[in-house]
PDB file of C-alpha atoms in Angstrom:
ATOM      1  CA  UNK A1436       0.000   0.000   0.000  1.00 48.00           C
ATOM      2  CA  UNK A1437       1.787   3.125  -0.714  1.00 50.00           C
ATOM      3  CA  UNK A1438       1.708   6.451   1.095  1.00 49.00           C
ATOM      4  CA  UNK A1439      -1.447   7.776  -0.913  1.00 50.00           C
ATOM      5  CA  UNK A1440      -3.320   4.978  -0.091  1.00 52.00           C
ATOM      6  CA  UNK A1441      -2.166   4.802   3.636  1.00 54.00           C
ATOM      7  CA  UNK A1442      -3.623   8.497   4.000  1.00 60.00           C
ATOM      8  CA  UNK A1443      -6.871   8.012   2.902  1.00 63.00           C
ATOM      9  CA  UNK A1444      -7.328   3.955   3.634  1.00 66.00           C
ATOM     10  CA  UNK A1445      -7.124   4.799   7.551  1.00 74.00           C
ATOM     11  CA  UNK A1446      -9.657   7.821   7.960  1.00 78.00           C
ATOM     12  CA  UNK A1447     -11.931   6.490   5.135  1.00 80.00           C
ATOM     13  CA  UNK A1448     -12.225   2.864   6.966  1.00 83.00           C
ATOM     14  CA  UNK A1449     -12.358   4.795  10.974  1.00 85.00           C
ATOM     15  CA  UNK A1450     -15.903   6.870   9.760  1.00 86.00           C
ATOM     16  CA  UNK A1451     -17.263   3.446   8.687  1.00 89.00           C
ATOM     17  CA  UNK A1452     -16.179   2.031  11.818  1.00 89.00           C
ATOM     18  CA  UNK A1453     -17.964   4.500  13.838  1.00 89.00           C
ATOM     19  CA  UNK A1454     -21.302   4.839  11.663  1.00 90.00           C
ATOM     20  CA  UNK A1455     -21.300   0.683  12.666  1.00 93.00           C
ATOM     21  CA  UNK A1456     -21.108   1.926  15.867  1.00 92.00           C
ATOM     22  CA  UNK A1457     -23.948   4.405  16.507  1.00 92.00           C
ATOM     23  CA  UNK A1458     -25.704   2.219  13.892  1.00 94.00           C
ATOM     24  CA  UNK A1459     -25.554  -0.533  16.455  1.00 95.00           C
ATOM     25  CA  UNK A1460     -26.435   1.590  19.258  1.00 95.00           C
ATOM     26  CA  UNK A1461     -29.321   2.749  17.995  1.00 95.00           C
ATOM     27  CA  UNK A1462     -30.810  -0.076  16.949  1.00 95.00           C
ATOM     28  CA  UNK A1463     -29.787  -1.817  20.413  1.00 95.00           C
ATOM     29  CA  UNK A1464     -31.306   1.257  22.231  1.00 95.00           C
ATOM     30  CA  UNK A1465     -34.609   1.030  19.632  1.00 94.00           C
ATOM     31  CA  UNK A1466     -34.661  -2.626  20.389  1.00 93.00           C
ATOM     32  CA  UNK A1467     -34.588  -2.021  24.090  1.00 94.00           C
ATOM     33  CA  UNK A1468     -37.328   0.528  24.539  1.00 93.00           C
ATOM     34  CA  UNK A1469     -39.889  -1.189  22.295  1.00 89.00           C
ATOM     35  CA  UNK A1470     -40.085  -4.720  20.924  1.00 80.00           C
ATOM     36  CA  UNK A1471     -37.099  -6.304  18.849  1.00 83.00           C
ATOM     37  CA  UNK A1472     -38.929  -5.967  15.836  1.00 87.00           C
ATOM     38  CA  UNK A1473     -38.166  -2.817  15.628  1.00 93.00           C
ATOM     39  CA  UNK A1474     -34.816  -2.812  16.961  1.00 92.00           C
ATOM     40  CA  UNK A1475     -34.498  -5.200  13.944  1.00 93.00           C
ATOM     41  CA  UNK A1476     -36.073  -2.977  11.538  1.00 94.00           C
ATOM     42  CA  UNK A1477     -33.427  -0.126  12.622  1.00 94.00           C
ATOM     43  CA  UNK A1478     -30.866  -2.301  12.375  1.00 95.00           C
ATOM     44  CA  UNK A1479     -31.332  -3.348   8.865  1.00 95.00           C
ATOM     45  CA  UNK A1480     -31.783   0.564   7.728  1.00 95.00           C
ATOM     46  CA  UNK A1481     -28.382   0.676  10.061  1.00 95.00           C
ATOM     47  CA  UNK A1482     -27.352  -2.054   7.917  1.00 96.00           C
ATOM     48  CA  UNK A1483     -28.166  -0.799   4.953  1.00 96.00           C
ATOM     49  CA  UNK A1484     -26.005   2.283   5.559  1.00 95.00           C
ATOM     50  CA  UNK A1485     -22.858   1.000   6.819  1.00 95.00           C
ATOM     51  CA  UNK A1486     -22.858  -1.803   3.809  1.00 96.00           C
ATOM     52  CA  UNK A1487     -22.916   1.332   1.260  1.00 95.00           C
ATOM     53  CA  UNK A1488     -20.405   3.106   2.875  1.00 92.00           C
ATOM     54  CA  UNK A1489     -18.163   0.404   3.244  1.00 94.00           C
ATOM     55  CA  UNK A1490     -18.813  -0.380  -0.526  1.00 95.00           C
ATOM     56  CA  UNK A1491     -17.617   2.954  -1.378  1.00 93.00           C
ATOM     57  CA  UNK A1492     -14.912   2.922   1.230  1.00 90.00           C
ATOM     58  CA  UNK A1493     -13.421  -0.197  -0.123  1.00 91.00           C
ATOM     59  CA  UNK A1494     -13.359   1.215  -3.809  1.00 91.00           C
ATOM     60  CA  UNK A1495     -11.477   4.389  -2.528  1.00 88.00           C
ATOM     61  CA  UNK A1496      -9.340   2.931  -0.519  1.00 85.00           C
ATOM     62  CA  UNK A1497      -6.838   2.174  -3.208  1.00 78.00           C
ATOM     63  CA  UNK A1498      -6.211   6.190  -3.841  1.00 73.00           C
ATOM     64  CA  UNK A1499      -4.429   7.517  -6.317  1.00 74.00           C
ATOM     65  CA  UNK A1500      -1.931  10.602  -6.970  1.00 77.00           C
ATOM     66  CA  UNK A1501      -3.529  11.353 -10.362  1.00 82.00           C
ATOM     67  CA  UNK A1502      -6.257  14.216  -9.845  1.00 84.00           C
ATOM     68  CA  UNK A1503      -8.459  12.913 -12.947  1.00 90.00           C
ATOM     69  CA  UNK A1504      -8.437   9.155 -11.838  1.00 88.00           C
ATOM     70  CA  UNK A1505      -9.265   9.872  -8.441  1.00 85.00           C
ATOM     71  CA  UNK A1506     -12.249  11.773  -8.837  1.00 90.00           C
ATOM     72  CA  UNK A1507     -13.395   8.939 -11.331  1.00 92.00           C
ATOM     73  CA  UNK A1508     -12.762   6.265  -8.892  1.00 91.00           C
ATOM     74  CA  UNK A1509     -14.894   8.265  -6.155  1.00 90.00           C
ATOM     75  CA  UNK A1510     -17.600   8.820  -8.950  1.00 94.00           C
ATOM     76  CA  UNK A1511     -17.704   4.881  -9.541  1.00 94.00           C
ATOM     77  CA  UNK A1512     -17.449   4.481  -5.836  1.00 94.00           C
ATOM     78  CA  UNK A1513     -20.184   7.122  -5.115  1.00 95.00           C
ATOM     79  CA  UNK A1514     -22.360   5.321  -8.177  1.00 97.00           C
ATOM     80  CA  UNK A1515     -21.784   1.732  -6.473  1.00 96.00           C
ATOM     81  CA  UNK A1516     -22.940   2.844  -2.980  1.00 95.00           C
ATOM     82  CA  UNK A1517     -26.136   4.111  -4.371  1.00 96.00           C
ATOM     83  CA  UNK A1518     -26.493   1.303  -6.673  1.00 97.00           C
ATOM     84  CA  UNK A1519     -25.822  -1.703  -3.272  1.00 97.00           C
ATOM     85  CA  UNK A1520     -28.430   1.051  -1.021  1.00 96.00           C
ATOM     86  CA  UNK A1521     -31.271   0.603  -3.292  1.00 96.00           C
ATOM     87  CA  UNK A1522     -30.678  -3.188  -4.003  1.00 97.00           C
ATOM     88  CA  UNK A1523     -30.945  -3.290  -0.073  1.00 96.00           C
ATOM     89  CA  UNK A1524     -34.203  -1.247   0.207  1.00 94.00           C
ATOM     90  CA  UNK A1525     -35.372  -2.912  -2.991  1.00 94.00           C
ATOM     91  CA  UNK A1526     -34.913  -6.199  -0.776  1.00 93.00           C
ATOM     92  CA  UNK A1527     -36.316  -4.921   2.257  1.00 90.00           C
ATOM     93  CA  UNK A1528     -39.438  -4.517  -0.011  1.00 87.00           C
ATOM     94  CA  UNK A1529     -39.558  -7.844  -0.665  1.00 91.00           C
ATOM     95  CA  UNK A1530     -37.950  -9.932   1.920  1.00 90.00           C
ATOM     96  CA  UNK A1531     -38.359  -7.936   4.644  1.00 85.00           C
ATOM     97  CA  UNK A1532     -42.514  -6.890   4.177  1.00 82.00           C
ATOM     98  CA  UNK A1533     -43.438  -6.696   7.844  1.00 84.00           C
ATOM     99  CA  UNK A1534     -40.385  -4.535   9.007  1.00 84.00           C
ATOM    100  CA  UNK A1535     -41.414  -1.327  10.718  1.00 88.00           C
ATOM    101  CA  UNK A1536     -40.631   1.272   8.118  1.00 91.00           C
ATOM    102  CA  UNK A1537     -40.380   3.751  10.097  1.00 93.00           C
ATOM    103  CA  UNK A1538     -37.948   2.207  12.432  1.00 94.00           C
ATOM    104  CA  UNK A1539     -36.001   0.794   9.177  1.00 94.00           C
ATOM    105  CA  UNK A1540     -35.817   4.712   7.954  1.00 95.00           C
ATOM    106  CA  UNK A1541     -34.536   6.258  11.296  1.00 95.00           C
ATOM    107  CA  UNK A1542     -31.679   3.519  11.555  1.00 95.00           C
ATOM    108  CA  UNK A1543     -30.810   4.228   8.136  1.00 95.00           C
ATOM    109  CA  UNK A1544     -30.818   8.168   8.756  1.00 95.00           C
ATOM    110  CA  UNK A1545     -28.933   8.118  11.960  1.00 93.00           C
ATOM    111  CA  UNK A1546     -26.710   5.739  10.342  1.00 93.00           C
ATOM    112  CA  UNK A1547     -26.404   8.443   7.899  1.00 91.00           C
ATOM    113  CA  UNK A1548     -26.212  11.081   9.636  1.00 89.00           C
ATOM    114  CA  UNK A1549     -23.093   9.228  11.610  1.00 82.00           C
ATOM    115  CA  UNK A1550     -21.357   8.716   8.273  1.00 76.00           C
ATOM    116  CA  UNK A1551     -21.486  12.564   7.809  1.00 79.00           C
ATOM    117  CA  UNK A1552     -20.868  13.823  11.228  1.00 79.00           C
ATOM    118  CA  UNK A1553     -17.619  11.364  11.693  1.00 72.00           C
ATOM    119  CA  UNK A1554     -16.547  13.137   8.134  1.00 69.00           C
ATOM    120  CA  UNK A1555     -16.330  16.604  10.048  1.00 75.00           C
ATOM    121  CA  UNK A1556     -14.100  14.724  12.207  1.00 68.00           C
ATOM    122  CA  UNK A1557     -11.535  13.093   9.994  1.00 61.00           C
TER     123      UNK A1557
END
């Protein structure tokens, strides 16, 4: 892994880390003040979140020096997180049809919200 990647691998991989986190703490905390189904149903919107992120993370991870390929790479990235979060709602829809959607939206959003939040951090 060269220096480029290094710099950008570490911070890039810590916000999905911690959007995990508070995605599982919410969900835990949902879970705990009403029935598990909807701590469940947060937890998959948590899910869904952290899987698209760490899609995206994993296809910028590599970096690059190169102003032109990098901004294509987090354009593909960008395009393949959207792409994986509406297979997973698209599969919620189907799989999932007596989640709480309202309880699958909030764990998405504060699993969302986490992702940006930890940015202003890195």
């Amino acid at each position: 892994m060269g220096v480029s990647q290094q710099n950008i691998a570490k911070p890039i991989f810590r916000v999905v880390s911690l959007q995990l986190t508070i995605a599982i703490c919410f969900a835990s905390l949902v879970g705990a003040m009403s029935d598990g189904h909807h701590g469940w149903s947060a937890a998959y919107g948590g899910a869904v979140a952290v899987i698209g992120s760490a899609v995206y993370a994993l296809l910028v991870a590599k970096g690059s020096d190169d102003a032109k390929q990098a901004l294509r790479i987090h354009v593909r990235a960008e395009m393949a997180k959207i792409f994986v979060t509406v297979l997973l709602f698209a599969l919620a829809l189907t799989l999932f049809q007596s989640a709480a959607w309202l309880w699958l939206i909030l764990g998405f959003v504060m699993a969302t919200f986490a992702y940006w939040f930890s940015l202003l951090a890195v």
